[in-house]
Coordinates of C-alpha atoms in Angstrom, one line a residue:
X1 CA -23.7 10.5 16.5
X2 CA -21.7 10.1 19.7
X3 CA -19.9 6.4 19.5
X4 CA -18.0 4.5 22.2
X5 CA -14.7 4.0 21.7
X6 CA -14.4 0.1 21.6
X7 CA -10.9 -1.6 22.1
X8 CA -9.4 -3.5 19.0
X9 CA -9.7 -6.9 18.6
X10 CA -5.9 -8.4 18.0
X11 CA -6.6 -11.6 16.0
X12 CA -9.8 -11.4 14.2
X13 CA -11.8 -14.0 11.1
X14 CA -12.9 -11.0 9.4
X15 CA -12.4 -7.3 8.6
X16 CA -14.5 -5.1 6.7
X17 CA -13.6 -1.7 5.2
X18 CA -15.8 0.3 5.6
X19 CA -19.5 0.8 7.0
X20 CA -21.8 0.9 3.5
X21 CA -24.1 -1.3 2.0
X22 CA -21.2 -3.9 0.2
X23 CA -19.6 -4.2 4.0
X24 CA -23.1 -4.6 5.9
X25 CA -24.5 -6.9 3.2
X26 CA -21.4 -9.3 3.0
X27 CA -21.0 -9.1 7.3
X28 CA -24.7 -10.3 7.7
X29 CA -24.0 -13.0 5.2
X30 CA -21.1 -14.4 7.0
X31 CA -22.6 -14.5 10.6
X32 CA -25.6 -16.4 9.1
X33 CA -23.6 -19.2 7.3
X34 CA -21.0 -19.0 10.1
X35 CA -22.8 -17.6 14.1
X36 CA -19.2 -17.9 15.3
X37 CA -17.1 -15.8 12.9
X38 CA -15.4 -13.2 14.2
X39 CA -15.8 -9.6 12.3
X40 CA -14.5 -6.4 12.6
X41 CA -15.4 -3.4 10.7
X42 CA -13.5 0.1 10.6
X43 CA -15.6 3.5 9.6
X44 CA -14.1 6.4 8.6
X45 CA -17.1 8.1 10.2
X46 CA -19.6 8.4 12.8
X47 CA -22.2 6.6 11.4
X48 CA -22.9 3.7 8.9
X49 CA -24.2 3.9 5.4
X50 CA -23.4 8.0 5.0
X51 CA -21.6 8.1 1.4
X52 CA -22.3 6.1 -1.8
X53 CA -25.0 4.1 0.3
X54 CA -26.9 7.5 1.5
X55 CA -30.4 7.9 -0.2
X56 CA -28.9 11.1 -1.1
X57 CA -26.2 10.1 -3.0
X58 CA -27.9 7.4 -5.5
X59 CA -31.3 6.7 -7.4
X60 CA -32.4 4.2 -5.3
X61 CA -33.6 2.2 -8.3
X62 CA -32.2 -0.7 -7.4
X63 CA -30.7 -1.2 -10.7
X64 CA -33.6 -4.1 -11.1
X65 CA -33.2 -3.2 -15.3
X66 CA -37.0 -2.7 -15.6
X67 CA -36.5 1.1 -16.7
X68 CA -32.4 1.3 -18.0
X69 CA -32.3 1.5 -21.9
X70 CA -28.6 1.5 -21.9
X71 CA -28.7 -2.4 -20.1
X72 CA -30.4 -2.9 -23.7
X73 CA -28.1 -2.0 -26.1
X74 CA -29.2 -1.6 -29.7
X75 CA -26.8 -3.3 -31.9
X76 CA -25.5 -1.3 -35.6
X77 CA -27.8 -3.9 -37.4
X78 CA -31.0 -2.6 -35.1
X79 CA -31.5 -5.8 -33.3
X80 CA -31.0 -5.7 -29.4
X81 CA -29.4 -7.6 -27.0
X82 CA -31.6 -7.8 -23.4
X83 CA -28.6 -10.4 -22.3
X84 CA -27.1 -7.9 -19.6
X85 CA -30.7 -6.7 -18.3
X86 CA -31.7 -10.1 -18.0
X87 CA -28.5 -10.9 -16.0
X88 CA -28.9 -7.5 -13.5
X89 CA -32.6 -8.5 -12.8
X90 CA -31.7 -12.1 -11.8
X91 CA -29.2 -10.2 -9.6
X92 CA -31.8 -8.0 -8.3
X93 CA -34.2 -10.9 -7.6
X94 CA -31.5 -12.4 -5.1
X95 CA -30.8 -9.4 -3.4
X96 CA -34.7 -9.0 -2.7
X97 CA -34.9 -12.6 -1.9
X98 CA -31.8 -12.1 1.0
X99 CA -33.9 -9.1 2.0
X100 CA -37.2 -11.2 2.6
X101 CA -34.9 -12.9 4.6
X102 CA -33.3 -10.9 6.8
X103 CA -37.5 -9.8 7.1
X104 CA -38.3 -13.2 8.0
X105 CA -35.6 -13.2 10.8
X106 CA -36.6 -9.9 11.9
X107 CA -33.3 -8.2 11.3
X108 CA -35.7 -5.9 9.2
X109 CA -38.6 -4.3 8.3
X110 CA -39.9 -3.6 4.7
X111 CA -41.2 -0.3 5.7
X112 CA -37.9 1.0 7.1
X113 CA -36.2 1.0 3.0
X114 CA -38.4 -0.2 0.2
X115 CA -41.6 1.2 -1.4
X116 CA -43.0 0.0 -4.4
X117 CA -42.1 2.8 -7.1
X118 CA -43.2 2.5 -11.0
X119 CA -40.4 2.0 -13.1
X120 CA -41.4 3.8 -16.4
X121 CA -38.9 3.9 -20.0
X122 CA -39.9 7.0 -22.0
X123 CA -38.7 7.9 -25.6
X124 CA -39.6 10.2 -28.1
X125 CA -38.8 10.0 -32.0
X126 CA -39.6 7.3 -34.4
X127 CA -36.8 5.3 -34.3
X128 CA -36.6 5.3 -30.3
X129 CA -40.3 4.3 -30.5
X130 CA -39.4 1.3 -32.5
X131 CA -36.5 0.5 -30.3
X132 CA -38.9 0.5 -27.2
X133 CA -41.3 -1.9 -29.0
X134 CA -38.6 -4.3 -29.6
X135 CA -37.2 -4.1 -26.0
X136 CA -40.2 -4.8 -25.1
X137 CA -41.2 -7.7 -26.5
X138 CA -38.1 -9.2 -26.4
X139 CA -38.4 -8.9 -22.7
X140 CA -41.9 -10.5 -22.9
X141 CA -39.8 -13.8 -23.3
X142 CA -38.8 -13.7 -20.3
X143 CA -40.5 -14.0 -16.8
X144 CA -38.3 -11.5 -15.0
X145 CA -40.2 -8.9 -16.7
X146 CA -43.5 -10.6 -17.0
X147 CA -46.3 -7.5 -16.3
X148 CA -44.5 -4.8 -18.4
X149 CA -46.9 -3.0 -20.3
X150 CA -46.2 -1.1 -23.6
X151 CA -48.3 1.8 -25.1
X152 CA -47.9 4.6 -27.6
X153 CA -51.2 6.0 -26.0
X154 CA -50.6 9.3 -24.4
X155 CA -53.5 10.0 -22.1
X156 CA -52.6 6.8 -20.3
X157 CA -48.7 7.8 -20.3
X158 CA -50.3 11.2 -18.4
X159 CA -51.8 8.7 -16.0
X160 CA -48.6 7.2 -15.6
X161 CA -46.0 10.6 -15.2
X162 CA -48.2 13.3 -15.6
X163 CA -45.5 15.7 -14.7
X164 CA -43.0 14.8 -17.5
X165 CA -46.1 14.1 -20.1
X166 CA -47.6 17.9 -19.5
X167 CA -46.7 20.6 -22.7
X168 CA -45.3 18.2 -24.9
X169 CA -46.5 19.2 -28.2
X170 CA -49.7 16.5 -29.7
X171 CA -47.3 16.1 -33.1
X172 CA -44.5 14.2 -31.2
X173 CA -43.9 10.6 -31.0
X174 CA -44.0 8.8 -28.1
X175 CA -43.7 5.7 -26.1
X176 CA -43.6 4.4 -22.6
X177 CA -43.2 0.8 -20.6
X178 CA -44.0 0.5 -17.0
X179 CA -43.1 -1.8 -14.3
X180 CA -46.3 -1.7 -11.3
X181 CA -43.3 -4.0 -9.3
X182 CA -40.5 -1.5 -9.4
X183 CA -39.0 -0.5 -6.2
X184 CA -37.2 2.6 -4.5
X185 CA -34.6 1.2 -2.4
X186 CA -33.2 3.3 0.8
X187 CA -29.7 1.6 0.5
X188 CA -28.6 4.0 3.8
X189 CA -31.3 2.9 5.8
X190 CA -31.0 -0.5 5.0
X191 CA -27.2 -0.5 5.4
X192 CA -27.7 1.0 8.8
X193 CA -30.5 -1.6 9.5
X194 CA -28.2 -4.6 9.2
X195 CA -25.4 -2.7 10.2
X196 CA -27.2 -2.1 14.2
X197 CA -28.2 -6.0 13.8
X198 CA -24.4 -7.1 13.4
X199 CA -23.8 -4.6 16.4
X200 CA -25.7 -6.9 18.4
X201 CA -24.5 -10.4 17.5
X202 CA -21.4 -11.9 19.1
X203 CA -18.5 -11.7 17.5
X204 CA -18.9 -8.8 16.2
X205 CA -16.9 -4.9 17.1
X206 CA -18.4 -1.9 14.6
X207 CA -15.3 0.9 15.0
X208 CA -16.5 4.1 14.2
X209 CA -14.6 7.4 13.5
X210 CA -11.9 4.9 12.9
X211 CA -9.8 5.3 9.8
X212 CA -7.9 2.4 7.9
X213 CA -4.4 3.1 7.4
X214 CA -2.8 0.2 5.6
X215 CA -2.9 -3.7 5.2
X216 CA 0.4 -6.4 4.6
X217 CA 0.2 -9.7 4.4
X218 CA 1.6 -11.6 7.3
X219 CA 3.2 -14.4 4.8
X220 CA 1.2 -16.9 6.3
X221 CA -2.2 -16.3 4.1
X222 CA -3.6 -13.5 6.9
X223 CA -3.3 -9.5 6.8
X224 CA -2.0 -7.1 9.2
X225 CA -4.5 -4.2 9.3
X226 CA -3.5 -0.6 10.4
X227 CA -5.8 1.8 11.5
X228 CA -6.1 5.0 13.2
X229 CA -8.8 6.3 15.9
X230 CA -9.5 10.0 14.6
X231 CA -10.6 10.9 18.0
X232 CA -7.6 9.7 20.3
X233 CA -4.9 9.8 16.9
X234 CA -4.1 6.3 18.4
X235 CA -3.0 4.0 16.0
X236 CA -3.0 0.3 16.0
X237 CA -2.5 -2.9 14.4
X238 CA -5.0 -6.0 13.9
X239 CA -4.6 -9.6 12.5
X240 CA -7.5 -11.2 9.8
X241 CA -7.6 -13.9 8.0
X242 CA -9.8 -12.3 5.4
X243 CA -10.3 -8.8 4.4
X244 CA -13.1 -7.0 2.3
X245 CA -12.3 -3.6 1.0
X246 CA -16.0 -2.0 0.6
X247 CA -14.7 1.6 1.7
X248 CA -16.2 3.4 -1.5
X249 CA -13.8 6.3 -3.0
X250 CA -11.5 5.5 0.1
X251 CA -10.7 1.7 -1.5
X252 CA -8.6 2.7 -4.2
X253 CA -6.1 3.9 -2.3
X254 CA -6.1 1.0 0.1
X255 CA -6.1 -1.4 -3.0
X256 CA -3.1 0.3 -4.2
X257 CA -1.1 -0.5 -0.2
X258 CA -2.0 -3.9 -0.4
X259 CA 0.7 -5.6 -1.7
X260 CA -0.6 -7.3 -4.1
X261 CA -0.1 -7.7 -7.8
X262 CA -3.7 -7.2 -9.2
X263 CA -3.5 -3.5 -7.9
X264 CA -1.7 -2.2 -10.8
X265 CA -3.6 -0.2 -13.2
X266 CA -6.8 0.7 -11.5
X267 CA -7.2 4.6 -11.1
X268 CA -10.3 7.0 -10.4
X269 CA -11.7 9.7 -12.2
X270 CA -13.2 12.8 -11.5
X271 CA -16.5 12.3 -13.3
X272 CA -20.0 13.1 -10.7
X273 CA -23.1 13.0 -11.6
X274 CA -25.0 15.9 -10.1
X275 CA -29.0 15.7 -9.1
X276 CA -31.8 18.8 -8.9
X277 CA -33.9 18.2 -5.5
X278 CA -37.3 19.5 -6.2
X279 CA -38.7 21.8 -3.7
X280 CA -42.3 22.2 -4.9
X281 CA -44.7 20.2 -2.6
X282 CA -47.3 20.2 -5.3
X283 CA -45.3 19.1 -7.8
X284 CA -43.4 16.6 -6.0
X285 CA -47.0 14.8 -5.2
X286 CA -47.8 14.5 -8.4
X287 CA -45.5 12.5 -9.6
X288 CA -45.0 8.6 -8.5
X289 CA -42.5 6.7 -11.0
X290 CA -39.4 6.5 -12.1
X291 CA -39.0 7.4 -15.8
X292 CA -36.0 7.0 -17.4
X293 CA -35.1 8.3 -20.9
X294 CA -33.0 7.2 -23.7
X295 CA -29.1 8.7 -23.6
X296 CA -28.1 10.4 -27.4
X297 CA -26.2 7.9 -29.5
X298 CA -22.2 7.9 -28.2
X299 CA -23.1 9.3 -24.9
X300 CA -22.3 7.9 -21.5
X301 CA -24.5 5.6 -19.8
X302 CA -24.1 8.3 -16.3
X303 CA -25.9 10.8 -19.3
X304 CA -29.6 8.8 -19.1
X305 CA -32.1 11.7 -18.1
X306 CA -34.5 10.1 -15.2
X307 CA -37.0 11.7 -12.9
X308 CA -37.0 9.6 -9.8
X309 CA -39.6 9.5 -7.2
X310 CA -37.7 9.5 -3.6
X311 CA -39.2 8.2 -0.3
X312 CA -36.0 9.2 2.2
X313 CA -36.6 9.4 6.0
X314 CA -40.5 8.9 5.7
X315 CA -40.8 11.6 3.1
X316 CA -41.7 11.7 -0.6
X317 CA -39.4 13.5 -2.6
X318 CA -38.3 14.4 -6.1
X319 CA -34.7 14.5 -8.2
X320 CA -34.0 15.0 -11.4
X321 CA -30.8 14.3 -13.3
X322 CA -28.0 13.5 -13.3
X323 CA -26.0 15.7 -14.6
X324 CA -22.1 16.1 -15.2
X325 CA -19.9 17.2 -12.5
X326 CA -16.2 17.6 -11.7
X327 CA -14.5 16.7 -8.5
X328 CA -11.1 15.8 -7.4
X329 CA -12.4 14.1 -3.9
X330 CA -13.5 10.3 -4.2
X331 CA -15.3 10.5 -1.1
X332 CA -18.5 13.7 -0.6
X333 CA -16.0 13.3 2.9
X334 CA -13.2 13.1 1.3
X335 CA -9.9 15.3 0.2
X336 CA -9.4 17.3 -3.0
X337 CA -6.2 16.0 -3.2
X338 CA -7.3 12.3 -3.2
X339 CA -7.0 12.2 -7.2
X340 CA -3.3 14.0 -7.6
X341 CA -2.6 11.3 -4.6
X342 CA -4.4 8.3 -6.8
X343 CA -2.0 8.8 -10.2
X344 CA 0.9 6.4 -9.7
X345 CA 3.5 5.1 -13.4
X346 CA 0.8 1.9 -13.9
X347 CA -2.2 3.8 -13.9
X348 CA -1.2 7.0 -15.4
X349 CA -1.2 5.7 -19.4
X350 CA -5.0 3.7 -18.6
X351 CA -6.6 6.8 -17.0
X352 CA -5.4 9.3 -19.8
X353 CA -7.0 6.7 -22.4
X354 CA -10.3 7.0 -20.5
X355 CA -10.1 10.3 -20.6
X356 CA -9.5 10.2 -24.3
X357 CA -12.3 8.0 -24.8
X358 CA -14.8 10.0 -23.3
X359 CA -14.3 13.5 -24.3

């Protein structure tokens, strides 16, 4: 996408990182409490909402807690604590309730990133079974997650995911919950929704192909900003009073040139998660949820199986995963050499420890 080249703004309220869905939710914030802020945002790239934020490169779930067994952790003496689920869905419910919004104001349209999705929790094996039941009616306590429905009965679980209930054998346990309210959530389109709504309010420059260098602060409370034009290789220095970091795998290193104390320690790791794109039609129209499994006891919460029904770009499609991948780059953009450049004396000792801890 072919972008302007707009000239920097030397003293400005706001900067923003980076173009993604943290950055565009946080700018349209601001300009609705405050019309006369001033805000500049810097992306690495030629368009908005094109790493983490891309439909591509998440589940799209929402993280609403209707489906995710490992936001309901099963405690040693069996009970469960729903405490962080409940927390994530009230979370959820205000993020949708800032979306009906921006609707309202007709910064967006419904249709343009949300479509009402199952979420389904399926388990196998006595004891998950018994955990699902509990879950479930703990969660009946609570109205966030009032119109669950529970059953052990399988010819309605085919209704529900016929594609992951076909050739499981008659003899095996199992359970399911759905949610009818679940959502898919485009978070690109939606970041590039608000994003080309801030483009048109005052007060407001959008830098693309524009890379952030460094930030100082000015010793009066502000930040100098540095940044670089990747088309021109001009560089060039801005004033803010306040400055988000929402740049993704790019903020770590940016966190770790501000000069500021709380940097020390934080470090990335090279741990993906890796998703199969189905390719069959037929398949892929069969099957309308998202079903999430239960990860093996000790495993990583990145290690819940899911089959997750997809609508990206006006099409229905179909991933499965995720599974475990390896890469040095922070950003699908990004340099191999952005870990070996991360690793610094305070974060060294922290990341071998995580590294420890989950081998």
């Amino acid at each position: 996408m072919t972008h302007t080249i707009k000239s920097l703004v030397k003293e400005t309220d706001v900067v923003l990182m980076g173009a993604g869905i943290m950055s565009a939710t946080l700018g349209m914030m601001l300009k609705e409490l405050d019309p006369d802020i001033t805000i500049q945002i810097f992306e690495r790239l030629d368009e908005a909402g094109t790493e983490s934020s891309d439909a591509w490169n998440n589940a799209g779930t929402g993280h609403s807690a209707f489906c995710e067994l490992n936001y309901t952790p099963q405690k040693p003496d069996g009970s469960i604590n729903i405490y962080k689920a409940t927390r994530i869905a009230e979370s959820f419910e205000l993020s949708r309730e800032f979306w009906a919004y921006l609707v309202q104001k007709k910064y967006i349209q419904p249709h343009e990133f949300i479509t009402q999705v199952p979420h389904i929790s399926l388990v196998w094996g006595e004891d998950n079974v018994t955990y699902l039941k509990k879950r479930y009616d703990l969660m009946q306590e609570s109205p966030l997650f009032r119109g669950m429905i529970y059953t052990e009965d399988r010819d309605r679980m085919s209704e529900w995911a016929p594609v992951v209930m076909r050739g499981r054998k008659s003899t095996q346990t199992v359970a399911a919950t759905c949610m009818d309210i679940g959502t898919d959530v485009n978070f690109g389109n939606l970041t590039r929704c608000m994003i080309r709504q801030l483009e048109q309010m005052p007060g407001v420059t959008i830098h693309y192909n524009t890379e952030a260098l460094d930030l100082d602060p000015d010793g009066t409370g502000g930040w100098d900003v540095f940044v670089r034009n990747l088309l021109n290789r001009k560089k060039e220095k801005c004033n803010s009073r306040f400055v988000f970091i929402g740049a993704g795998g790019a903020t770590l290193h940016l966190l770790k040139r501000a000069e500021i104390s709380e940097r020390k320690g934080y470090g990335g790791f090279p741990v993906s998660g890796l998703w199969l794109k189905c390719l069959n039609e037929e398949l892929v129209a069969k099957h309308h949820a998202k079903v999430y499994g239960k990860a093996s006891v000790g495993a990583p919460p990145m290690s819940v199986p899911h089959v997750d029904t997809r609508m990206i770009n006006g099409r229905k499609e179909l991933l499965f995963g995720p599974f475990a991948g390896f890469s040095t780059k922070f950003l699908k953009n990004g340099s191999l050499m952005d870990l070996p450049s991360s690793i610094r004396p305070d974060n060294a000792i922290p990341m071998i420890f995580a590294g420890l801890k989950n081998m």
